[in-house]
Amino acid sequence: DKQQRERAVRRHGRAAEAALREAGGGSVLVVCHGSTHDFVLGALCPEWHPPDRQTPACVPHCGITMLVEQDDGCSWWPACFGGLPWKSSSGTSGGKSDKGEVRHIGGAGTRLAASTAKTASGGFGS
């Protein structure tokens, strides 16, 4: 329900912000469950995270989500969501995801990447 989702988004947002502060401007890699991809995007860039990509929808196993900090230093852009760049048999290589088109942008901003792993999980906010 909406109230539970809002709590999860706030919790994941606090955890992501803490990880980014700890990195001191560097990149952060998070290995996590698929719903963490959803909740972190919901916290850091909700305007780029439509309902059809939100839980119960889930990124594929080993999917990669990358958020890139924008030049203003306070907003994020989803460079990819659940991407499978190594997968070529289903047409997902070269910037496509099973969840739709993956957007790539340039720049040397801070990156927050999340990856799902089928057998190993961790991450934050669990």
PDB file of C-alpha atoms in Angstrom, residues 20-113:
ATOM      1  CA  LEU A  20      26.993   8.725  -0.529  1.00  0.00           C
ATOM      2  CA  ARG A  21      28.171  10.933   2.349  1.00  0.00           C
ATOM      3  CA  GLU A  22      30.547   8.178   3.479  1.00  0.00           C
ATOM      4  CA  ALA A  23      31.946   7.905  -0.066  1.00  0.00           C
ATOM      5  CA  GLY A  24      32.848  11.598   0.056  1.00  0.00           C
ATOM      6  CA  GLY A  25      32.048  12.300  -3.574  1.00  0.00           C
ATOM      7  CA  GLY A  26      33.126   8.922  -4.907  1.00  0.00           C
ATOM      8  CA  SER A  27      31.029   6.191  -6.441  1.00  0.00           C
ATOM      9  CA  VAL A  28      28.961   3.712  -4.452  1.00  0.00           C
ATOM     10  CA  LEU A  29      28.098   0.157  -5.498  1.00  0.00           C
ATOM     11  CA  VAL A  30      25.193  -1.542  -3.740  1.00  0.00           C
ATOM     12  CA  VAL A  31      24.398  -5.247  -4.195  1.00  0.00           C
ATOM     13  CA  CYS A  32      20.777  -5.689  -3.242  1.00  0.00           C
ATOM     14  CA  HIS A  33      17.358  -7.228  -3.731  1.00  0.00           C
ATOM     15  CA  GLY A  34      15.377  -6.045  -6.739  1.00  0.00           C
ATOM     16  CA  SER A  35      12.966  -3.883  -4.740  1.00  0.00           C
ATOM     17  CA  THR A  36      15.899  -1.755  -3.544  1.00  0.00           C
ATOM     18  CA  HIS A  37      16.364  -0.571  -7.136  1.00  0.00           C
ATOM     19  CA  ASP A  38      12.757   0.636  -6.978  1.00  0.00           C
ATOM     20  CA  PHE A  39      12.928   2.305  -3.567  1.00  0.00           C
ATOM     21  CA  VAL A  40      16.244   4.119  -4.141  1.00  0.00           C
ATOM     22  CA  LEU A  41      14.974   5.552  -7.444  1.00  0.00           C
ATOM     23  CA  GLY A  42      11.761   6.523  -5.663  1.00  0.00           C
ATOM     24  CA  ALA A  43      13.815   8.396  -3.067  1.00  0.00           C
ATOM     25  CA  LEU A  44      16.489  10.048  -5.212  1.00  0.00           C
ATOM     26  CA  CYS A  45      14.736  10.670  -8.526  1.00  0.00           C
ATOM     27  CA  PRO A  46      10.983  10.020  -8.225  1.00  0.00           C
ATOM     28  CA  GLU A  47      10.194  12.167 -11.264  1.00  0.00           C
ATOM     29  CA  TRP A  48      12.067   9.608 -13.424  1.00  0.00           C
ATOM     30  CA  HIS A  49      10.515   6.501 -11.836  1.00  0.00           C
ATOM     31  CA  PRO A  50       7.026   5.766 -13.223  1.00  0.00           C
ATOM     32  CA  PRO A  51       4.571   3.456 -11.402  1.00  0.00           C
ATOM     33  CA  ASP A  52       4.949   0.650 -13.983  1.00  0.00           C
ATOM     34  CA  ARG A  53       8.548   0.148 -12.770  1.00  0.00           C
ATOM     35  CA  GLN A  54       7.658   0.142  -9.078  1.00  0.00           C
ATOM     36  CA  THR A  55       7.150  -2.856  -6.794  1.00  0.00           C
ATOM     37  CA  PRO A  56       5.683  -5.431  -7.413  1.00  0.00           C
ATOM     38  CA  ALA A  57       7.483  -5.054 -10.762  1.00  0.00           C
ATOM     39  CA  CYS A  58      11.094  -6.058 -10.310  1.00  0.00           C
ATOM     40  CA  VAL A  59      14.357  -5.747 -12.169  1.00  0.00           C
ATOM     41  CA  PRO A  60      15.824  -8.980 -13.565  1.00  0.00           C
ATOM     42  CA  HIS A  61      18.361 -10.992 -11.573  1.00  0.00           C
ATOM     43  CA  CYS A  62      21.812  -9.430 -11.998  1.00  0.00           C
ATOM     44  CA  GLY A  63      20.173  -6.300 -13.379  1.00  0.00           C
ATOM     45  CA  ILE A  64      22.136  -3.081 -13.073  1.00  0.00           C
ATOM     46  CA  THR A  65      20.670   0.263 -12.090  1.00  0.00           C
ATOM     47  CA  MET A  66      22.889   3.331 -12.217  1.00  0.00           C
ATOM     48  CA  LEU A  67      22.018   6.797 -10.978  1.00  0.00           C
ATOM     49  CA  VAL A  68      24.229   9.701 -11.996  1.00  0.00           C
ATOM     50  CA  GLU A  69      24.446  12.874  -9.956  1.00  0.00           C
ATOM     51  CA  GLN A  70      23.668  15.956 -12.012  1.00  0.00           C
ATOM     52  CA  ASP A  71      25.804  19.091 -12.255  1.00  0.00           C
ATOM     53  CA  ASP A  72      23.600  20.888  -9.721  1.00  0.00           C
ATOM     54  CA  GLY A  73      24.875  18.462  -7.058  1.00  0.00           C
ATOM     55  CA  CYS A  74      21.426  17.753  -5.660  1.00  0.00           C
ATOM     56  CA  SER A  75      19.511  15.798  -8.299  1.00  0.00           C
ATOM     57  CA  TRP A  76      19.887  12.376  -9.900  1.00  0.00           C
ATOM     58  CA  TRP A  77      19.210  10.854 -13.314  1.00  0.00           C
ATOM     59  CA  PRO A  78      18.597   7.123 -13.835  1.00  0.00           C
ATOM     60  CA  ALA A  79      21.224   6.255 -16.458  1.00  0.00           C
ATOM     61  CA  CYS A  80      19.851   2.708 -16.495  1.00  0.00           C
ATOM     62  CA  PHE A  81      17.253   0.661 -14.596  1.00  0.00           C
ATOM     63  CA  GLY A  82      17.599  -3.105 -14.422  1.00  0.00           C
ATOM     64  CA  GLY A  83      19.873  -3.147 -17.465  1.00  0.00           C
ATOM     65  CA  LEU A  84      21.473  -6.341 -18.741  1.00  0.00           C
ATOM     66  CA  PRO A  85      24.224  -4.960 -21.014  1.00  0.00           C
ATOM     67  CA  TRP A  86      25.928  -8.335 -21.467  1.00  0.00           C
ATOM     68  CA  LYS A  87      22.771 -10.076 -22.656  1.00  0.00           C
ATOM     69  CA  SER A  88      22.600 -10.250 -26.445  1.00  0.00           C
ATOM     70  CA  SER A  89      20.179 -13.102 -27.280  1.00  0.00           C
ATOM     71  CA  SER A  90      17.087 -11.120 -26.242  1.00  0.00           C
ATOM     72  CA  GLY A  91      18.184  -7.852 -27.796  1.00  0.00           C
ATOM     73  CA  THR A  92      19.112  -6.279 -24.476  1.00  0.00           C
ATOM     74  CA  SER A  93      22.734  -5.533 -25.270  1.00  0.00           C
ATOM     75  CA  GLY A  94      23.877  -2.086 -26.191  1.00  0.00           C
ATOM     76  CA  GLY A  95      21.845  -0.187 -23.659  1.00  0.00           C
ATOM     77  CA  LYS A  96      18.529  -2.014 -23.548  1.00  0.00           C
ATOM     78  CA  SER A  97      16.861  -3.544 -20.516  1.00  0.00           C
ATOM     79  CA  ASP A  98      14.128  -6.135 -20.131  1.00  0.00           C
ATOM     80  CA  LYS A  99      12.181  -3.285 -18.507  1.00  0.00           C
ATOM     81  CA  GLY A 100      12.492  -0.914 -21.454  1.00  0.00           C
ATOM     82  CA  GLU A 101      14.993   1.502 -22.865  1.00  0.00           C
ATOM     83  CA  VAL A 102      18.042   2.323 -20.820  1.00  0.00           C
ATOM     84  CA  ARG A 103      19.165   5.937 -20.907  1.00  0.00           C
ATOM     85  CA  HIS A 104      22.895   6.655 -20.825  1.00  0.00           C
ATOM     86  CA  ILE A 105      24.363  10.070 -20.196  1.00  0.00           C
ATOM     87  CA  GLY A 106      27.910  11.314 -20.029  1.00  0.00           C
ATOM     88  CA  GLY A 107      29.683  13.174 -17.304  1.00  0.00           C
ATOM     89  CA  ALA A 108      31.979  12.468 -14.433  1.00  0.00           C
ATOM     90  CA  GLY A 109      29.458  12.909 -11.624  1.00  0.00           C
ATOM     91  CA  THR A 110      29.088  10.693  -8.610  1.00  0.00           C
ATOM     92  CA  ARG A 111      27.491   7.381  -9.434  1.00  0.00           C
ATOM     93  CA  LEU A 112      25.259   5.207  -7.308  1.00  0.00           C
ATOM     94  CA  ALA A 113      24.907   1.777  -8.857  1.00  0.00           C
TER      95      ALA A 113
END
